[in-house]
């Protein structure tokens, strides 16, 4: 496989953005359906609160969908939400994907482990292929 190679959570991306669009459409339909009298009763604070909640939902969905794992010659980059970790191949001991787990994790020589949210069990066979590929890269490049 040519490096760099990137894995992303396909199912989570599709579902996350589908839910954002569905929520936006539902809120718009409800707002358009309100009578002018009801719309006039909505205060500025309530509108700002609703906008803030919408932005919070967008930030959470964006955090999930921006997750990725990038394998490159020097090591592995794991992005989970808004946190990025750059790992050298030598510090990776193992890639574990226990049966029934939602995503694999990386065992590090420091004793820590890092979840890889970009490789989701819900993506089926592609997640298993990704783990096999990462295990092979760890064995070859560490």
Tab-separated table of C-alpha atoms in Angstrom:
chain	number	residue	atom	x	y	z
A	1	UNK	CA	0.000	0.000	0.000
A	2	UNK	CA	1.253	3.468	-0.842
A	3	UNK	CA	1.763	5.819	2.081
A	4	UNK	CA	0.357	8.123	3.254
A	5	UNK	CA	-3.013	6.428	3.569
A	6	UNK	CA	-6.037	7.839	5.417
A	7	UNK	CA	-8.985	6.059	7.043
A	8	UNK	CA	-12.200	7.869	7.961
A	9	UNK	CA	-15.480	6.709	9.568
A	10	UNK	CA	-17.767	6.378	6.531
A	11	UNK	CA	-20.933	5.325	8.351
A	12	UNK	CA	-20.529	7.926	11.090
A	13	UNK	CA	-19.926	10.679	8.534
A	14	UNK	CA	-22.994	9.793	6.504
A	15	UNK	CA	-25.238	9.422	9.539
A	16	UNK	CA	-23.900	12.499	11.325
A	17	UNK	CA	-24.436	14.875	8.444
A	18	UNK	CA	-27.767	13.247	7.544
A	19	UNK	CA	-29.001	13.924	11.086
A	20	UNK	CA	-27.787	17.544	10.951
A	21	UNK	CA	-29.624	18.138	7.687
A	22	UNK	CA	-32.761	16.351	8.955
A	23	UNK	CA	-32.761	18.419	12.149
A	24	UNK	CA	-32.283	21.658	10.199
A	25	UNK	CA	-35.147	20.782	7.835
A	26	UNK	CA	-37.436	19.800	10.734
A	27	UNK	CA	-36.702	23.032	12.617
A	28	UNK	CA	-37.267	25.105	9.479
A	29	UNK	CA	-40.587	23.383	8.746
A	30	UNK	CA	-41.755	23.934	12.324
A	31	UNK	CA	-40.693	27.597	12.291
A	32	UNK	CA	-42.414	28.258	8.943
A	33	UNK	CA	-45.543	26.564	10.301
A	34	UNK	CA	-45.785	28.901	13.296
A	35	UNK	CA	-48.316	31.686	13.070
A	36	UNK	CA	-47.024	35.273	13.132
A	37	UNK	CA	-48.419	35.648	16.671
A	38	UNK	CA	-46.331	32.744	17.970
A	39	UNK	CA	-43.213	33.937	16.109
A	40	UNK	CA	-43.645	37.359	17.760
A	41	UNK	CA	-43.614	35.717	21.216
A	42	UNK	CA	-40.145	34.216	20.696
A	43	UNK	CA	-37.615	36.449	22.450
A	44	UNK	CA	-34.141	37.350	21.240
A	45	UNK	CA	-32.646	35.324	24.096
A	46	UNK	CA	-34.631	32.245	23.017
A	47	UNK	CA	-33.444	32.685	19.411
A	48	UNK	CA	-29.827	33.025	20.571
A	49	UNK	CA	-30.191	29.954	22.788
A	50	UNK	CA	-31.601	27.953	19.886
A	51	UNK	CA	-28.762	29.139	17.646
A	52	UNK	CA	-26.187	28.236	20.305
A	53	UNK	CA	-27.635	24.717	20.628
A	54	UNK	CA	-27.519	24.337	16.850
A	55	UNK	CA	-23.852	25.368	16.812
A	56	UNK	CA	-23.135	22.948	19.658
A	57	UNK	CA	-24.727	20.096	17.708
A	58	UNK	CA	-22.689	21.064	14.629
A	59	UNK	CA	-19.480	21.122	16.678
A	60	UNK	CA	-20.176	17.629	18.062
A	61	UNK	CA	-20.995	16.152	14.653
A	62	UNK	CA	-17.952	17.855	13.133
A	63	UNK	CA	-15.741	16.408	15.879
A	64	UNK	CA	-16.975	12.895	15.151
A	65	UNK	CA	-16.768	13.182	11.380
A	66	UNK	CA	-13.289	14.761	11.337
A	67	UNK	CA	-11.818	11.715	13.044
A	68	UNK	CA	-9.146	10.048	10.926
A	69	UNK	CA	-6.139	7.770	11.054
A	70	UNK	CA	-3.256	8.541	8.704
A	71	UNK	CA	-0.414	6.080	8.172
A	72	UNK	CA	2.744	7.651	6.775
A	73	UNK	CA	6.389	6.663	6.527
A	74	UNK	CA	7.294	8.229	9.893
A	75	UNK	CA	4.387	6.908	11.921
A	76	UNK	CA	0.695	7.137	12.583
A	77	UNK	CA	-1.458	10.208	13.074
A	78	UNK	CA	-4.657	9.629	15.042
A	79	UNK	CA	-7.259	12.388	15.104
A	80	UNK	CA	-10.171	11.794	17.497
A	81	UNK	CA	-12.566	14.692	17.634
A	82	UNK	CA	-10.470	17.791	18.183
A	83	UNK	CA	-7.396	15.993	19.543
A	84	UNK	CA	-4.504	14.971	17.324
A	85	UNK	CA	-1.757	12.525	18.270
A	86	UNK	CA	1.335	11.904	16.155
A	87	UNK	CA	2.898	8.530	16.927
A	88	UNK	CA	6.150	7.037	15.725
A	89	UNK	CA	5.994	3.428	14.545
A	90	UNK	CA	8.499	2.372	17.223
A	91	UNK	CA	6.208	3.444	20.083
A	92	UNK	CA	3.272	1.340	18.822
A	93	UNK	CA	3.191	-2.086	20.446
A	94	UNK	CA	-0.062	-3.433	19.024
A	95	UNK	CA	-3.326	-2.605	17.279
A	96	UNK	CA	-6.198	-4.272	19.155
A	97	UNK	CA	-9.751	-4.698	17.914
A	98	UNK	CA	-11.574	-6.883	20.473
A	99	UNK	CA	-14.706	-8.668	19.345
A	100	UNK	CA	-17.727	-6.458	19.983
A	101	UNK	CA	-15.658	-3.273	20.399
A	102	UNK	CA	-16.936	-0.204	18.505
A	103	UNK	CA	-13.426	0.738	17.330
A	104	UNK	CA	-9.831	-0.486	17.622
A	105	UNK	CA	-7.172	0.952	19.877
A	106	UNK	CA	-3.421	1.408	19.747
A	107	UNK	CA	-1.302	0.090	22.624
A	108	UNK	CA	1.731	2.299	23.185
A	109	UNK	CA	5.100	1.559	24.775
A	110	UNK	CA	4.311	4.263	27.359
A	111	UNK	CA	1.550	2.035	28.774
A	112	UNK	CA	-1.240	4.175	27.337
A	113	UNK	CA	-3.690	3.231	24.649
A	114	UNK	CA	-5.489	5.416	22.132
A	115	UNK	CA	-8.842	4.692	20.528
A	116	UNK	CA	-9.071	5.062	16.769
A	117	UNK	CA	-12.559	6.484	16.251
A	118	UNK	CA	-11.977	6.731	12.499
A	119	UNK	CA	-12.133	2.950	12.132
A	120	UNK	CA	-15.648	1.985	13.191
A	121	UNK	CA	-16.861	-1.593	13.603
A	122	UNK	CA	-20.118	-0.444	12.024
A	123	UNK	CA	-18.212	-0.010	8.731
A	124	UNK	CA	-18.017	-3.820	8.559
A	125	UNK	CA	-15.332	-5.594	6.559
A	126	UNK	CA	-13.489	-2.363	5.722
A	127	UNK	CA	-12.728	-1.845	9.412
A	128	UNK	CA	-11.219	-5.324	9.678
A	129	UNK	CA	-9.123	-4.702	6.546
A	130	UNK	CA	-7.917	-1.403	8.018
A	131	UNK	CA	-6.809	-3.110	11.243
A	132	UNK	CA	-5.016	-5.884	9.331
A	133	UNK	CA	-3.231	-3.256	7.228
A	134	UNK	CA	-2.225	-1.247	10.294
A	135	UNK	CA	-0.933	-4.373	12.045
A	136	UNK	CA	1.154	-5.197	8.970
A	137	UNK	CA	2.540	-1.642	8.858
A	138	UNK	CA	3.446	-1.789	12.558
A	139	UNK	CA	5.297	-5.047	11.985
A	140	UNK	CA	7.134	-3.724	8.903
A	141	UNK	CA	7.967	-0.195	9.990
A	142	UNK	CA	8.617	-0.402	13.734
